[in-house]
Tab-separated table of C-alpha atoms in Angstrom:
chain	number	residue	atom	x	y	z
F	523	MET	CA	73.137	130.720	53.181
F	524	ALA	CA	72.773	126.971	53.581
F	525	ASP	CA	73.429	124.689	50.622
F	526	ILE	CA	71.169	121.787	49.654
F	527	GLU	CA	73.337	119.210	51.432
F	528	THR	CA	73.220	121.169	54.700
F	529	LEU	CA	69.470	121.685	54.400
F	530	ASN	CA	69.010	117.950	53.849
F	531	LYS	CA	71.171	117.202	56.900
F	532	TYR	CA	69.087	119.631	58.918
F	533	THR	CA	65.820	117.981	57.861
F	534	GLY	CA	67.245	114.533	58.634
F	535	LEU	CA	68.411	115.559	62.119
F	536	ILE	CA	65.085	117.185	62.991
F	537	ASN	CA	63.247	114.067	61.822
F	538	SER	CA	65.617	111.872	63.865
F	539	LEU	CA	64.988	113.956	66.992
F	540	LYS	CA	61.226	113.798	66.496
F	541	ALA	CA	61.421	110.018	66.021
F	542	LEU	CA	63.178	109.769	69.403
F	543	ALA	CA	60.632	111.989	71.164
F	544	ASN	CA	59.504	110.718	74.570
F	545	THR	CA	56.717	112.577	76.362
F	546	ASP	CA	57.468	110.852	79.677
F	547	ASN	CA	61.071	112.026	79.513
F	548	ALA	CA	59.937	115.561	78.658
F	549	ALA	CA	57.638	115.583	81.706
F	550	GLY	CA	60.473	114.300	83.880
F	551	MET	CA	62.829	116.987	82.599
F	552	SER	CA	60.366	119.709	83.572
F	553	ARG	CA	60.509	118.494	87.164
F	554	PHE	CA	64.240	119.338	87.129
F	555	GLY	CA	63.595	122.887	85.996
F	556	ILE	CA	64.165	122.216	82.294
F	557	SER	CA	61.828	124.150	80.019
F	558	ASN	CA	59.054	122.093	78.439
F	559	THR	CA	58.626	124.563	75.572
F	560	ASN	CA	59.371	122.756	72.291
F	561	THR	CA	60.984	119.949	74.304
F	562	LEU	CA	60.853	116.444	72.819
F	563	GLY	CA	62.304	114.465	75.727
F	564	VAL	CA	65.313	113.100	73.807
F	565	SER	CA	68.243	112.014	75.994
F	566	VAL	CA	71.529	113.925	75.871
F	567	LYS	CA	73.219	110.622	75.003
F	568	ASP	CA	71.109	110.326	71.839
F	569	ILE	CA	71.661	113.993	71.001
F	570	ARG	CA	75.430	113.542	71.315
F	571	HIS	CA	75.301	110.461	69.086
F	572	LEU	CA	73.427	112.334	66.342
F	573	ALA	CA	75.788	115.313	66.678
F	574	LYS	CA	78.836	113.086	66.348
F	575	GLU	CA	77.442	111.555	63.164
F	576	ALA	CA	76.682	115.005	61.745
F	577	GLY	CA	80.146	116.397	62.484
F	578	HIS	CA	81.053	120.063	62.975
F	579	ASN	CA	79.095	122.313	60.645
F	580	HIS	CA	78.474	125.903	61.673
F	581	THR	CA	75.751	126.653	59.141
F	582	LEU	CA	73.901	123.524	60.214
F	583	ALA	CA	74.243	124.575	63.858
F	584	LEU	CA	72.632	127.941	63.086
F	585	LEU	CA	69.701	126.205	61.406
F	586	LEU	CA	69.255	123.846	64.333
F	587	TRP	CA	69.284	126.731	66.803
F	588	ASP	CA	66.711	128.663	64.776
F	589	SER	CA	64.357	125.662	64.857
F	590	GLY	CA	63.516	126.563	68.449
F	591	ILE	CA	63.479	122.888	69.438
F	592	HIS	CA	65.117	122.326	72.833
F	593	GLU	CA	67.153	119.285	71.802
F	594	ALA	CA	68.114	120.817	68.450
F	595	ARG	CA	69.611	123.768	70.325
F	596	ILE	CA	71.658	121.422	72.496
F	597	MET	CA	72.863	119.743	69.304
F	598	ALA	CA	73.709	123.135	67.823
F	599	SER	CA	76.087	123.790	70.733
F	600	LEU	CA	77.845	120.510	69.941
F	601	ILE	CA	78.297	120.870	66.182
F	602	ALA	CA	78.931	124.631	65.921
F	603	GLU	CA	82.522	125.644	65.137
F	604	SER	CA	83.977	127.816	67.903
F	605	ARG	CA	86.378	129.612	65.523
F	606	LYS	CA	83.377	130.796	63.485
F	607	VAL	CA	81.350	132.022	66.449
F	608	SER	CA	80.966	135.805	66.593
F	609	GLN	CA	80.084	137.897	69.621
F	610	THR	CA	76.976	139.084	67.793
F	611	GLU	CA	75.915	135.475	67.343
F	612	MET	CA	76.543	134.719	71.019
F	613	GLU	CA	74.377	137.678	71.982
F	614	SER	CA	71.623	136.431	69.690
F	615	TRP	CA	71.688	132.897	71.081
F	616	VAL	CA	71.915	133.870	74.745
F	617	LYS	CA	68.735	135.958	74.428
F	618	ASP	CA	66.857	132.827	73.302
F	619	ILE	CA	67.897	130.689	76.289
F	620	ASP	CA	64.959	129.620	78.432
F	621	SER	CA	66.487	126.734	80.380
F	622	TRP	CA	69.532	126.185	82.588
F	623	ASP	CA	70.683	123.083	80.700
F	624	ILE	CA	70.969	124.867	77.344
F	625	CYS	CA	72.733	127.742	79.096
F	626	ASP	CA	75.298	125.445	80.688
F	627	LEU	CA	75.851	123.279	77.608
F	628	CYS	CA	76.408	126.293	75.333
F	629	CYS	CA	79.007	127.594	77.778
F	630	ASN	CA	80.735	124.243	78.148
F	631	ASN	CA	80.485	122.871	74.608
F	632	LEU	CA	81.061	126.031	72.615
F	633	TRP	CA	81.420	129.496	74.111
F	634	SER	CA	84.312	128.697	76.461
F	635	LYS	CA	86.370	127.797	73.372
F	636	THR	CA	86.068	131.241	71.792
F	637	SER	CA	88.862	133.801	72.000
F	638	PHE	CA	86.540	136.331	73.681
F	639	ALA	CA	85.051	134.039	76.330
F	640	PHE	CA	86.317	136.065	79.306
F	641	GLU	CA	85.078	139.304	77.751
F	642	GLN	CA	81.586	137.915	77.129
F	643	ALA	CA	81.409	136.325	80.561
F	644	LEU	CA	82.124	139.653	82.233
F	645	LYS	CA	79.559	141.496	80.095
F	646	TRP	CA	76.840	138.985	80.873
F	647	THR	CA	77.343	139.194	84.643
F	648	TYR	CA	76.052	142.770	84.380
F	649	ARG	CA	72.892	141.790	82.512
F	650	PRO	CA	69.597	141.693	84.459
F	651	GLU	CA	68.045	138.635	82.736
F	652	GLU	CA	68.363	135.514	84.891
F	653	TYR	CA	69.667	133.120	82.231
F	654	ILE	CA	72.008	135.687	80.672
F	655	LYS	CA	73.507	136.570	84.046
F	656	ARG	CA	73.788	132.836	84.753
F	657	ALA	CA	75.562	132.378	81.414
F	658	GLY	CA	78.189	134.905	82.509
F	659	PHE	CA	78.999	133.004	85.682
F	660	VAL	CA	78.741	129.536	84.112
F	661	LEU	CA	81.078	130.633	81.336
F	662	LEU	CA	83.498	131.834	84.022
F	663	THR	CA	83.124	128.470	85.781
F	664	THR	CA	83.861	126.559	82.590
F	665	LEU	CA	86.964	128.657	81.969
F	666	ALA	CA	88.131	128.012	85.537
F	667	VAL	CA	87.909	124.280	84.876
F	668	HIS	CA	89.229	124.041	81.330
F	669	ASP	CA	91.458	127.048	80.550
F	670	LYS	CA	94.653	125.770	82.166
F	671	LYS	CA	96.780	128.631	80.816
F	672	ALA	CA	94.672	131.536	82.086
F	673	LEU	CA	96.428	133.743	84.637
F	674	ASP	CA	95.050	134.090	88.163
F	675	GLU	CA	94.385	137.776	87.513
F	676	LYS	CA	91.774	136.861	84.905
F	677	PHE	CA	89.681	135.212	87.595
F	678	ILE	CA	90.395	137.725	90.355
F	679	SER	CA	89.057	140.456	88.059
F	680	PHE	CA	85.625	138.817	88.435
F	681	PHE	CA	85.639	138.957	92.245
F	682	PRO	CA	83.756	142.287	92.443
F	683	ARG	CA	81.039	140.776	90.247
F	684	LEU	CA	80.795	137.640	92.412
F	685	LEU	CA	80.556	139.812	95.523
F	686	THR	CA	77.881	142.073	94.073
F	687	GLU	CA	75.744	139.357	92.502
F	688	ALA	CA	75.858	137.193	95.638
F	689	SER	CA	72.838	139.239	96.734
F	690	ASP	CA	70.771	137.961	93.775
F	691	GLU	CA	68.187	135.582	95.246
F	692	ARG	CA	67.211	134.015	91.923
F	693	ASN	CA	67.918	130.300	91.957
F	694	TYR	CA	69.872	129.972	88.731
F	695	VAL	CA	72.003	133.032	89.467
F	696	LYS	CA	72.993	132.163	93.029
F	697	LYS	CA	73.793	128.567	92.033
F	698	ALA	CA	76.034	129.851	89.235
F	699	VAL	CA	77.834	132.291	91.548
F	700	ASN	CA	78.435	129.454	94.010
F	701	TRP	CA	79.704	127.188	91.226
F	702	ALA	CA	82.094	129.836	89.890
F	703	LEU	CA	83.497	130.593	93.353
F	704	ARG	CA	84.147	126.911	94.053
F	705	GLN	CA	85.822	126.177	90.728
F	706	ILE	CA	88.039	129.262	90.843
F	707	GLY	CA	89.092	128.299	94.364
F	708	LYS	CA	90.117	124.831	93.203
F	709	ARG	CA	92.562	125.973	90.502
F	710	ASN	CA	95.562	126.491	92.798
F	711	LEU	CA	96.491	127.398	96.372
F	712	SER	CA	96.764	131.116	95.650
F	713	LEU	CA	93.295	131.334	94.147
F	714	ASN	CA	92.013	129.026	96.872
F	715	GLN	CA	93.018	131.497	99.575
F	716	ALA	CA	91.660	134.427	97.562
F	717	ALA	CA	88.350	132.613	97.012
F	718	ILE	CA	88.092	131.758	100.714
F	719	THR	CA	88.588	135.420	101.605
F	720	LEU	CA	85.926	136.387	99.071
F	721	GLY	CA	83.599	133.689	100.401
F	722	GLU	CA	83.903	135.139	103.897
F	723	GLU	CA	83.084	138.618	102.542
F	724	ILE	CA	80.014	137.180	100.831
F	725	LEU	CA	78.958	135.365	104.008
F	726	ALA	CA	79.165	138.648	105.911
F	727	GLN	CA	76.385	140.050	103.681
F	728	ASN	CA	74.090	137.808	105.727
F	729	THR	CA	71.366	137.448	103.106
F	730	GLY	CA	69.734	134.164	102.162
F	731	SER	CA	71.525	133.936	98.837
F	732	ALA	CA	74.881	134.983	100.319
F	733	ARG	CA	74.649	132.319	103.016
F	734	PHE	CA	73.730	129.694	100.397
F	735	ILE	CA	76.674	130.660	98.160
F	736	ALA	CA	79.334	131.099	100.793
F	737	THR	CA	78.573	128.355	103.316
F	738	ASP	CA	78.716	125.621	100.712
F	739	ALA	CA	81.745	127.079	98.901
F	740	LEU	CA	83.772	127.654	102.077
F	741	ARG	CA	83.078	124.127	103.274
F	742	GLU	CA	84.488	122.685	100.066
F	743	LEU	CA	87.383	125.095	99.595
F	744	LYS	CA	88.608	124.636	103.183
F	745	SER	CA	88.158	120.858	103.144
F	746	PRO	CA	91.233	118.662	103.790
F	747	GLN	CA	90.687	116.924	100.447
F	748	VAL	CA	90.876	120.146	98.428
F	749	GLN	CA	93.763	121.548	100.481
F	750	LYS	CA	95.760	118.342	100.064
F	751	ARG	CA	95.134	118.131	96.318
F	752	LEU	CA	96.181	121.750	95.765
F	753	ALA	CA	99.295	121.353	97.925
F	754	ILE	CA	100.339	118.305	95.889
F	755	LYS	CA	99.624	120.196	92.667
F	756	GLN	CA	101.810	123.099	93.819
F	757	GLU	CA	104.668	120.772	94.754
F	758	LYS	CA	104.634	119.382	91.219
F	759	GLN	CA	104.954	122.817	89.661
F	760	PRO	CA	108.419	123.541	88.245
F	761	HIS	CA	110.359	125.953	90.466
F	762	SER	CA	111.943	129.003	88.890
């Protein structure tokens, strides 16, 4: 239950967002595939500024999410407290997602910091809904980038899911599968070789989505720039 101070903060933030509303920006966002439902057209820079002023407040984040306003939901992902996030809450929020940007920002700003991020990511890759399935692979991508301590096996365990879902022709799913494959393959040389092998298996499916995912990923993962960076990274690792 929110206290008076939190309710007042909520009202102030909603009023601030509405004061920054820009219909031209909202129209422009829709051209990039961002939902125009309850979208005010406020820039992410302004949202981040308001979120920073508000500080972390989980109850406030829940209120902002429940407002249904696009920008308020982005702000909710910024001010929510990851240690207070429950899996039930994640399931509730992910069902509301109607736009790729909210999906990606929730994964990056909040959900990747939870102790059950890998577990939720795997569950969501099995879900049929486009944005929920995307959330599974984007969450995996975010973990590949930011969870420096995760073992290779954590990522390899997702390979069957990447292989299976490479046949999904939906735009936001195939882009997320491609993104996850590329980021996993850039963690270290071992995962790079494993991801290249997987990419070649995906390419062999010879569907439109598989070709999109694999051709782009293999080009990057085999590139001299990536190979050189990973070789240097390996050389710097302490030897046992």
